[in-house]
Tab-separated table of C-alpha atoms and ligand atoms in Angstrom:
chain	number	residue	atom	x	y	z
A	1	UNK	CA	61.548	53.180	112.748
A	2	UNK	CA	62.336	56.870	112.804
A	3	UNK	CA	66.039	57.897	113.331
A	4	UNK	CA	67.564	59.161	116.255
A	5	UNK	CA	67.921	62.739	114.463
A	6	UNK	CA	71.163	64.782	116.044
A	7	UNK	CA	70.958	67.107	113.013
A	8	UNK	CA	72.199	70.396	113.651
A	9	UNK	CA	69.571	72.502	111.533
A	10	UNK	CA	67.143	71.903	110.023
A	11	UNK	CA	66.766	69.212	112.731
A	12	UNK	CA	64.405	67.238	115.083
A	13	UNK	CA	60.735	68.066	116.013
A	14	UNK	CA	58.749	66.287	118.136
A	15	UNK	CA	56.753	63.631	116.418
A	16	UNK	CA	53.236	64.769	117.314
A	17	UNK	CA	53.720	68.061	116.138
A	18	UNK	CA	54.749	65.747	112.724
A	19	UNK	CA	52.043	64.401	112.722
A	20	UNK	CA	49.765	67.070	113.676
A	21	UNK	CA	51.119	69.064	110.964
A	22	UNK	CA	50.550	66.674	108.536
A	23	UNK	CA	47.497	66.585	108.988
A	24	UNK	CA	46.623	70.318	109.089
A	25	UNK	CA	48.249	69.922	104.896
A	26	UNK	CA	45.460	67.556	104.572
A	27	UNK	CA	42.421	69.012	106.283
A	28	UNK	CA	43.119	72.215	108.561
A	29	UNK	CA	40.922	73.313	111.062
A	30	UNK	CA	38.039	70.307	109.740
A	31	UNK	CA	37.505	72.342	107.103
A	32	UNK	CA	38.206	70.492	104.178
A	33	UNK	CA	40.976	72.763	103.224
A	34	UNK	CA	44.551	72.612	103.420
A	35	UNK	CA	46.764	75.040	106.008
A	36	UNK	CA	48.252	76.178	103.232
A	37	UNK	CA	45.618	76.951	100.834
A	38	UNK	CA	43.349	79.375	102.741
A	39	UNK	CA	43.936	83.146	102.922
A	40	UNK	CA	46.452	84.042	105.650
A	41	UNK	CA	44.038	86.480	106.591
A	42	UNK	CA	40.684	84.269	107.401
A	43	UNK	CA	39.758	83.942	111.005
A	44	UNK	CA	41.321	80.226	111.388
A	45	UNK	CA	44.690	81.423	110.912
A	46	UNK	CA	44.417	84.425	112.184
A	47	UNK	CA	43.976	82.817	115.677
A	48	UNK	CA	46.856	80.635	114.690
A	49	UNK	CA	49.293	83.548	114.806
A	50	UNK	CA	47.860	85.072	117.973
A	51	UNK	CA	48.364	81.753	119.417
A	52	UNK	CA	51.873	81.687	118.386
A	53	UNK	CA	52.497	85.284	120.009
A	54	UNK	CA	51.015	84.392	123.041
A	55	UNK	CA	52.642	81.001	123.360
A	56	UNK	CA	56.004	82.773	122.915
A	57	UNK	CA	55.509	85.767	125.041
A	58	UNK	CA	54.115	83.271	128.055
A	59	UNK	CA	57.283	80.576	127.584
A	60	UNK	CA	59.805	83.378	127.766
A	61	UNK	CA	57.973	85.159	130.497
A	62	UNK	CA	57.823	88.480	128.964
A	63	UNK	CA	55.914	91.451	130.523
A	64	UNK	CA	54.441	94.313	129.155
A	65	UNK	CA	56.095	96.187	126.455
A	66	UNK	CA	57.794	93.422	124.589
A	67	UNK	CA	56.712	92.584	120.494
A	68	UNK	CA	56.767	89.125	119.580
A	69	UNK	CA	56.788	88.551	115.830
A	70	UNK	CA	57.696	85.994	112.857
A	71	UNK	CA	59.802	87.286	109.845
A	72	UNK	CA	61.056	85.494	106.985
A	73	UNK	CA	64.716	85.763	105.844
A	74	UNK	CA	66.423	83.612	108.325
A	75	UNK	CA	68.042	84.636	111.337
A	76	UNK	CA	70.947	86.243	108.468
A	77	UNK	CA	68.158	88.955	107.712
A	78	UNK	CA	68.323	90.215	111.045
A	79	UNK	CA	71.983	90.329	110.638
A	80	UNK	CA	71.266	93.580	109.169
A	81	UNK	CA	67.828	94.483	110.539
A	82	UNK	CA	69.462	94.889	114.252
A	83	UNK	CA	71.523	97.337	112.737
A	84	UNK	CA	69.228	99.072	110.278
A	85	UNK	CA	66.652	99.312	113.501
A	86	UNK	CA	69.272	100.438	116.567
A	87	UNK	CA	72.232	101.628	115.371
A	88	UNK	CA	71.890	105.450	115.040
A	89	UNK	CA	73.058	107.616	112.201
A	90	UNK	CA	76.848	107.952	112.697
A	91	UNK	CA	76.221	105.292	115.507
A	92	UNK	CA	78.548	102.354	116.956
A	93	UNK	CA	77.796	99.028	117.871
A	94	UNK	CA	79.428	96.417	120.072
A	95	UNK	CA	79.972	92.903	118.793
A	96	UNK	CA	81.188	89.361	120.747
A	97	UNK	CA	82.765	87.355	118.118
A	98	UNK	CA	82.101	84.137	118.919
A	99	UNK	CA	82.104	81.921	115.941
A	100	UNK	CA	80.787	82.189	112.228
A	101	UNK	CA	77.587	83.963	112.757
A	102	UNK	CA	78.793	86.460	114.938
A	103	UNK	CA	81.081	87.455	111.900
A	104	UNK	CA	78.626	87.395	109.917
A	105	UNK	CA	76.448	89.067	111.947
A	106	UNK	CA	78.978	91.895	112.565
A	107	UNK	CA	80.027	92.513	108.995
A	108	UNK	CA	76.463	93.364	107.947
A	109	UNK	CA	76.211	96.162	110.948
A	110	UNK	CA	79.861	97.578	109.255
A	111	UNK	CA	77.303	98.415	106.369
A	112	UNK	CA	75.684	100.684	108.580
A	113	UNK	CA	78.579	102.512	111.157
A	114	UNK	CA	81.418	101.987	113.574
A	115	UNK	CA	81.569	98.205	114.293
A	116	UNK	CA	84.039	97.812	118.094
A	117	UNK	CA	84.912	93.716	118.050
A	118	UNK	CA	84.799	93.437	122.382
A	119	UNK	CA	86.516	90.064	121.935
A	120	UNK	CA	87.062	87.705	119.738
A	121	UNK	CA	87.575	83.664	120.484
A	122	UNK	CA	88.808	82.955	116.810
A	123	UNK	CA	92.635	82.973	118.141
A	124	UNK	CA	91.753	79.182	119.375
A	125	UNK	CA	89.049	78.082	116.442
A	126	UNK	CA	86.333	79.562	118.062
A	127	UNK	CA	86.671	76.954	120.813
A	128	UNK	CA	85.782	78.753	123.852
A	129	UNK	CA	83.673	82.346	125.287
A	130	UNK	CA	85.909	85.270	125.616
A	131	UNK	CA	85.286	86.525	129.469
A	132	UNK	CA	86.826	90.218	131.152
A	133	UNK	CA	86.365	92.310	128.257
A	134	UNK	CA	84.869	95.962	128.174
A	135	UNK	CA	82.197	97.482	126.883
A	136	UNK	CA	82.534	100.883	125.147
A	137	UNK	CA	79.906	103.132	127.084
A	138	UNK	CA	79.105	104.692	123.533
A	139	UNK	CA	77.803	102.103	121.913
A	140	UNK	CA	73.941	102.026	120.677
A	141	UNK	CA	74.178	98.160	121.412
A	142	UNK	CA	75.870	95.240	122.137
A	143	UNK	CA	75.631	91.898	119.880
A	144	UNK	CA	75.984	88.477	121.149
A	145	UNK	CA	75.104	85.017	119.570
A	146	UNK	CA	74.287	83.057	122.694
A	147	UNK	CA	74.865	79.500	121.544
A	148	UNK	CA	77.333	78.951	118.572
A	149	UNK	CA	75.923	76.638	116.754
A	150	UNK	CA	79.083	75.013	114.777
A	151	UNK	CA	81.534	74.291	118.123
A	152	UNK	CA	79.483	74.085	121.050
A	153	UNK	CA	79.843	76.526	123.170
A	154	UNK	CA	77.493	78.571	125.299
A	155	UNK	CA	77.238	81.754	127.059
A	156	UNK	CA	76.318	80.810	130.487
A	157	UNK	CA	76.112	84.382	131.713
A	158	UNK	CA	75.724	87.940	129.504
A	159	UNK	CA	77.221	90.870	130.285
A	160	UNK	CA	76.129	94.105	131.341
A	161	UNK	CA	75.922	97.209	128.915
A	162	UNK	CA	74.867	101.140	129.285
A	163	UNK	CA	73.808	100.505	125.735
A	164	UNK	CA	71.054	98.201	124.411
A	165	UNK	CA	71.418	94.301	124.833
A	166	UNK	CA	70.908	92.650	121.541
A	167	UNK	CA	71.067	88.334	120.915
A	168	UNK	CA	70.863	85.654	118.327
A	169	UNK	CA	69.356	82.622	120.216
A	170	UNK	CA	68.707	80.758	117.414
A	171	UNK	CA	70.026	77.328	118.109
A	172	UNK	CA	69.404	77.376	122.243
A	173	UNK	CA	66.193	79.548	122.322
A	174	UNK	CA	63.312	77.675	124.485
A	175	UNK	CA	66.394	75.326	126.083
A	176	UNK	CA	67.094	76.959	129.188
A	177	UNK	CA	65.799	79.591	131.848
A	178	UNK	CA	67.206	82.734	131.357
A	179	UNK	CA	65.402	86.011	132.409
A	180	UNK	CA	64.583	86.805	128.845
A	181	UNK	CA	63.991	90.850	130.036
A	182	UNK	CA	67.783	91.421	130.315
A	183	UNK	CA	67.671	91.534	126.902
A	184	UNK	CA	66.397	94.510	124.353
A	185	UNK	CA	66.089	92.722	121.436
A	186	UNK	CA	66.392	88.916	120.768
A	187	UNK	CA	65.725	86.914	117.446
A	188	UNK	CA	66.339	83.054	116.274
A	189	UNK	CA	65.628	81.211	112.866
A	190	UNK	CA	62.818	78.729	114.097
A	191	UNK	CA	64.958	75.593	112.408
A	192	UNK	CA	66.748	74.986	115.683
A	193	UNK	CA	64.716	74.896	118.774
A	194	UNK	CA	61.106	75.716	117.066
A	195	UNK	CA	59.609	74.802	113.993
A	196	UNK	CA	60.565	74.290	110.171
A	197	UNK	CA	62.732	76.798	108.019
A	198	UNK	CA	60.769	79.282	107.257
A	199	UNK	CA	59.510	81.820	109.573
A	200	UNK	CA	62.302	83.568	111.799
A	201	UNK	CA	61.309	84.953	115.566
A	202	UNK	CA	62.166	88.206	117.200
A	203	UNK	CA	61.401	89.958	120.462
A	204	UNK	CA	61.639	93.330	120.823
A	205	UNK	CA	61.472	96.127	123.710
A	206	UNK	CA	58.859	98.524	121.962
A	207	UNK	CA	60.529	101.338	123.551
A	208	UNK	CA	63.684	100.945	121.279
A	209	UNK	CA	62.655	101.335	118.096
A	210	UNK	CA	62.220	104.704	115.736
A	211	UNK	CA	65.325	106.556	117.390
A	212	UNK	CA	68.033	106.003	115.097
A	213	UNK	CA	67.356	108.865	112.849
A	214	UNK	CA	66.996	106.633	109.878
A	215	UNK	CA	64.650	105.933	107.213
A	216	UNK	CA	63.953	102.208	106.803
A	217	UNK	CA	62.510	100.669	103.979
A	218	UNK	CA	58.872	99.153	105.290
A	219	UNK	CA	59.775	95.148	104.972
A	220	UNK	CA	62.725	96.172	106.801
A	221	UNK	CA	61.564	97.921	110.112
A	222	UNK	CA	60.308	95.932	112.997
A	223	UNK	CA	57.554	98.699	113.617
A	224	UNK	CA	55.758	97.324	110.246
A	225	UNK	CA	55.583	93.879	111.265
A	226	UNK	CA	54.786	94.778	115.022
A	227	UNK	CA	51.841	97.443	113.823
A	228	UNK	CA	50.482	94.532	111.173
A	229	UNK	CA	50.793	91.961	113.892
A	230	UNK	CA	53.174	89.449	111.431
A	231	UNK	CA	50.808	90.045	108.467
A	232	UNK	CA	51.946	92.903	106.742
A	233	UNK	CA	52.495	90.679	103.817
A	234	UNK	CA	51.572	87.125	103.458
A	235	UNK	CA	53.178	85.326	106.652
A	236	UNK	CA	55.082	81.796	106.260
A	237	UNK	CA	52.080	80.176	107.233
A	238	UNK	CA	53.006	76.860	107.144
A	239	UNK	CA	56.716	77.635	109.490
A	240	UNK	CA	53.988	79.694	111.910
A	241	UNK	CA	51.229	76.847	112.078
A	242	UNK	CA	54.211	74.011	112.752
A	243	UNK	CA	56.283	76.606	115.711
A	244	UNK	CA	52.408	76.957	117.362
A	245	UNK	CA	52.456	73.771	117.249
A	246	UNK	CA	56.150	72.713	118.681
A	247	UNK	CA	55.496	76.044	121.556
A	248	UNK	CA	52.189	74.523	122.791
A	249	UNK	CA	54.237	71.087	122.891
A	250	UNK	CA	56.739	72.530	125.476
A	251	UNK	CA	54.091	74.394	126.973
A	252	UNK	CA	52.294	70.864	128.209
A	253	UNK	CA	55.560	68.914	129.097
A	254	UNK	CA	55.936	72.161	131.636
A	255	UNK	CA	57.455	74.894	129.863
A	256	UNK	CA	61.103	75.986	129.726
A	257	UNK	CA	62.048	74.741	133.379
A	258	UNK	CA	60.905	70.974	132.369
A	259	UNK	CA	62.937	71.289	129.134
A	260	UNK	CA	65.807	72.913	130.545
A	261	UNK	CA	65.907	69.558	133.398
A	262	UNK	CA	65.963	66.893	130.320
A	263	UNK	CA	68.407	68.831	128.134
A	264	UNK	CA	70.997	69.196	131.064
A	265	UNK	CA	70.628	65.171	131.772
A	266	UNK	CA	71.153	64.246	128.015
A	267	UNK	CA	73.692	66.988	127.683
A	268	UNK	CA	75.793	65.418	131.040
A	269	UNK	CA	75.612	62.073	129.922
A	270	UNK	CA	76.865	62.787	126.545
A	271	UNK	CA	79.696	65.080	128.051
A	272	UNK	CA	80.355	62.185	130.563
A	273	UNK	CA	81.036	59.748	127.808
A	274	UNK	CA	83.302	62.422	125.995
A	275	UNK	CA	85.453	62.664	129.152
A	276	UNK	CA	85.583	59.180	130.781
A	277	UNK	CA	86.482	57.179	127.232
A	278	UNK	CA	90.006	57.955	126.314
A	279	UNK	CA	89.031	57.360	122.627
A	280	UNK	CA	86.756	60.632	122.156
A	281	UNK	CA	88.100	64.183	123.302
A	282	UNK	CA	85.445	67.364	123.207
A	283	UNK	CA	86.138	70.520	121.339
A	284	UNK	CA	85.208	73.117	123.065
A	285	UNK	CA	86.326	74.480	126.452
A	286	UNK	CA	84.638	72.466	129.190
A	287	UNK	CA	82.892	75.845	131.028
A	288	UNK	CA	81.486	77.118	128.081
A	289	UNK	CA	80.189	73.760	126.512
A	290	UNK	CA	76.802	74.043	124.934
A	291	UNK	CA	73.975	72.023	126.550
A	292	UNK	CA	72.491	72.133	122.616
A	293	UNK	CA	75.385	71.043	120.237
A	294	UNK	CA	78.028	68.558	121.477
A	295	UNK	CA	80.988	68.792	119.411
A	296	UNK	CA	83.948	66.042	119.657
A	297	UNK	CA	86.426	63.748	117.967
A	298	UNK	CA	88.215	60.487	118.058
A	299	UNK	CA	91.629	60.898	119.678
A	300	UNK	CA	92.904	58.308	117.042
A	301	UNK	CA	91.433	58.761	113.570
A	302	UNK	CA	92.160	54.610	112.898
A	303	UNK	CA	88.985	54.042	114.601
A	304	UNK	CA	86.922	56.438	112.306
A	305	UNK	CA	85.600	53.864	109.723
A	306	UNK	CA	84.309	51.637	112.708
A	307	UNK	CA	82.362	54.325	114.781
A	308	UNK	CA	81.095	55.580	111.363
A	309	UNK	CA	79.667	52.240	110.422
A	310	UNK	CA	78.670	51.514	114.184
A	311	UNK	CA	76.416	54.724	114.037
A	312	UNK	CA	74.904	54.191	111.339
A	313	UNK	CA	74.339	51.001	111.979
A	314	UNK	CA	72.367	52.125	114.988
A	315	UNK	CA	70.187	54.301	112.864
A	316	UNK	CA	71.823	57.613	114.120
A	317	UNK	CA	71.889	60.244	111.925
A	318	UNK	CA	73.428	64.044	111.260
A	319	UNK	CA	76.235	63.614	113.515
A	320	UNK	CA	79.389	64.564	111.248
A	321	UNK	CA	80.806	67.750	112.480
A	322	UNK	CA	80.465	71.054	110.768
A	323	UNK	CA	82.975	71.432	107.512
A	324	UNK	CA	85.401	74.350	109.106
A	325	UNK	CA	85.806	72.266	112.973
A	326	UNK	CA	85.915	68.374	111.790
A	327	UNK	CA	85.040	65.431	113.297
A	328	UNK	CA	81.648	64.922	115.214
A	329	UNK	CA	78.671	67.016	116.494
A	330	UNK	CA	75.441	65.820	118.578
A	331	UNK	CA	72.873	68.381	118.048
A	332	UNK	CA	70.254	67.363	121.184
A	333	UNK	CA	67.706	70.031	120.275
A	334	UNK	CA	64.440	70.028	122.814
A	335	UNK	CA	62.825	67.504	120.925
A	336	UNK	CA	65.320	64.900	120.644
A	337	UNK	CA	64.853	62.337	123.223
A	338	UNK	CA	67.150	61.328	126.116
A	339	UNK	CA	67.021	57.428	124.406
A	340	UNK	CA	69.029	58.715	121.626
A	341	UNK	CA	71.541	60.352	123.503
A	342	UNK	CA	71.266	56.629	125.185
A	343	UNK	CA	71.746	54.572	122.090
A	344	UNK	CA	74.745	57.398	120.742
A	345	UNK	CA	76.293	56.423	123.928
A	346	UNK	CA	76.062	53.023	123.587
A	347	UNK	CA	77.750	53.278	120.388
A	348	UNK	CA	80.430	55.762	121.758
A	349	UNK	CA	81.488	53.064	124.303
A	350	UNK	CA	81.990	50.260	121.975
A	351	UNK	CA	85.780	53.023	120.936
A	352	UNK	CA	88.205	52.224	123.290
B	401	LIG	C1	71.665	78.634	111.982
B	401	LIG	C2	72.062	79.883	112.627
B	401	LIG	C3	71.967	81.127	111.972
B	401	LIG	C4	71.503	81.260	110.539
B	401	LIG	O1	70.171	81.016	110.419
B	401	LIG	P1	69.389	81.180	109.022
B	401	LIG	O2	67.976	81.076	109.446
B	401	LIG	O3	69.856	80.049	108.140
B	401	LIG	O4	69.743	82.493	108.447
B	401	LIG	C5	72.314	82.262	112.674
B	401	LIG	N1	72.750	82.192	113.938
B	401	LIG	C6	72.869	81.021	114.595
B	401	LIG	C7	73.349	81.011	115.995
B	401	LIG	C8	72.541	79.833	113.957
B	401	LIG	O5	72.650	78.669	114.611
């Protein structure tokens, strides 16, 4: 039987899209060919890509003048791209530091001008979303990592800013209804909320782009990849085949709004159990908890070894908490299903 996966990344995809997958390594497309041993460039996967775009674009609800496209380099390439594509020459840039990838995400855009930390919640171990901080007006744009990954916590709203609105959604992309237009540039390594490692999205505002008075090397500007449609040089085929796949999934359940209903009900029960049984406690700040990871811990390590084994037991797996926060974390990604939040829960209330 397969596990119930909580990994945190890479981590669950829905088994049809598994299996479907599978199958295209075999024979894509009844061709007699494998996925990924045809040209990139014939007709079949051509329309494979298209369909990807379009499937993105129509989920998020994007109008006119937004680029969809798949890169490769992980969402820690556009670490830098963001600021090799918006921050001007002599430019500044606004960062929320919210947790490791926002560092990380911030020290790459120091490689390229003035770098103003807004607010930072590393004071309390990253355990909560700093609120009532400005904005410099002067800044070319603002960075914010809207789920972080490692404790759990969420933005729930995003600020305002004169200057452009840029966000990592990599690990809560797809999860919930947002309006997607607020912001000027998004991106997210598919491993979370999409597809395999592999292929990494990003959505641009066309209108942005080619006014920072740089010159960018071709892999590097998003004009390239938006002008060659995500084939400028050989795409990761496989990564874009399996995300088609996983976006026309959540297309048929009902989109983002039927997602969004199921992730809230397995993220409330989870929370519930966290906050009703004296033997757990949750890490982060209750208003900012993330719908996508659930971080916790025992309140008495002696019972460790016993909910250990009694998880395992139950065929649970990736639930040990990131190395720099400890204890436990439930990734409940879109495709894990509310019956393993169920049988975690189960588990959780066998602690006392
Ligand atoms: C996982 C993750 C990253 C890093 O993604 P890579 O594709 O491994 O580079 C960046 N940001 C967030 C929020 C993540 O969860």
């Amino acid at each position: 039987m397969k596990k119930h996966n909580f990994s945190a990344g890479p981590c669950i995809l829905p088994q049809e899209v598994l299996k479907k997958a599978s199958d295209a390594i075999l024979n894509f497309n009844n061709d007699n060919l494998s996925l990924i041993e045809i040209s990139h460039r014939s007709k079949p996967f051509v329309a494979v890509m298209d369909k990807a775009i379009s499937l993105v674009k129509e989920l998020l609800n994007l109008p006119e003048g937004y680029s969809a496209m798949f890169l490769q380099g992980g969402a820690s390439m556009q670490f830098l791209m963001t600021s090799y594509n918006l921050m001007k020459v002599d430019g500044k840039a606004a960062y929320l530091d919210t947790g490791a990838w926002s560092s990380k995400a911030l020290k790459e855009a120091k490689l390229f001008g003035e770098v103003d930390v807004v607010a930072s919640s590393k004071d309390k171990g990253y355990n909560y979303i700093p609120k009532n901080y400005t904005i410099p007006s002067d800044t070319d744009y603002l960075h914010l990592t809207s789920n972080n990954t490692i404790y759990g916590t969420q933005l729930k709203d995003f600020p305002k800013t004169e200057g452009l609105l840029v966000c990592d959604m990599s690990s809560d992309i797809f999860s919930r209804q947002i309006d997607f237009t607020q912001f000027d540039l998004i991106y997210a390594g598919a491993q979370k909320n999409m597809g395999p490692a592999g292929a990494t999205l990003v959505i641009v505002k066309d209108e942005i782009l080619g006014k920072t008075g740089r010159k960018i090397p071709s892999m590097l500007d998003y004009q390239t990849h938006i002008d060659k449609e995500s084939m400028f040089n050989t795409p990761p085929v496989f990564a874009v085949f399996t995300s088609m796949l996983t976006l026309q999934w959540l297309k048929d359940l009902g989109g983002i709004a039927a997602i969004e209903k199921i992730n809230e009900e397995k993220a409330a029960l989870l929370y519930a159990e966290i906050d009703n049984n004296p033997a757990f406690v949750g890490f982060a700040a209750k208003e900012d908890r993330s719908s996508m990871n659930v971080t916790f811990n025992l309140t008495d390590q002696n019972n460790q070894e016993k909910f250990d084994k009694l998880w395992n037991e139950a065929g649970i797996n990736g639930l040990k908490g990131h190395r720099s926060v400890g204890g436990y974390r439930a990734s409940i990604y879109n495709a894990l299903p509310l019956e393993s939040v169920e049988v975690l829960v189960n588990v959780m209330k066998q602690i006392k």
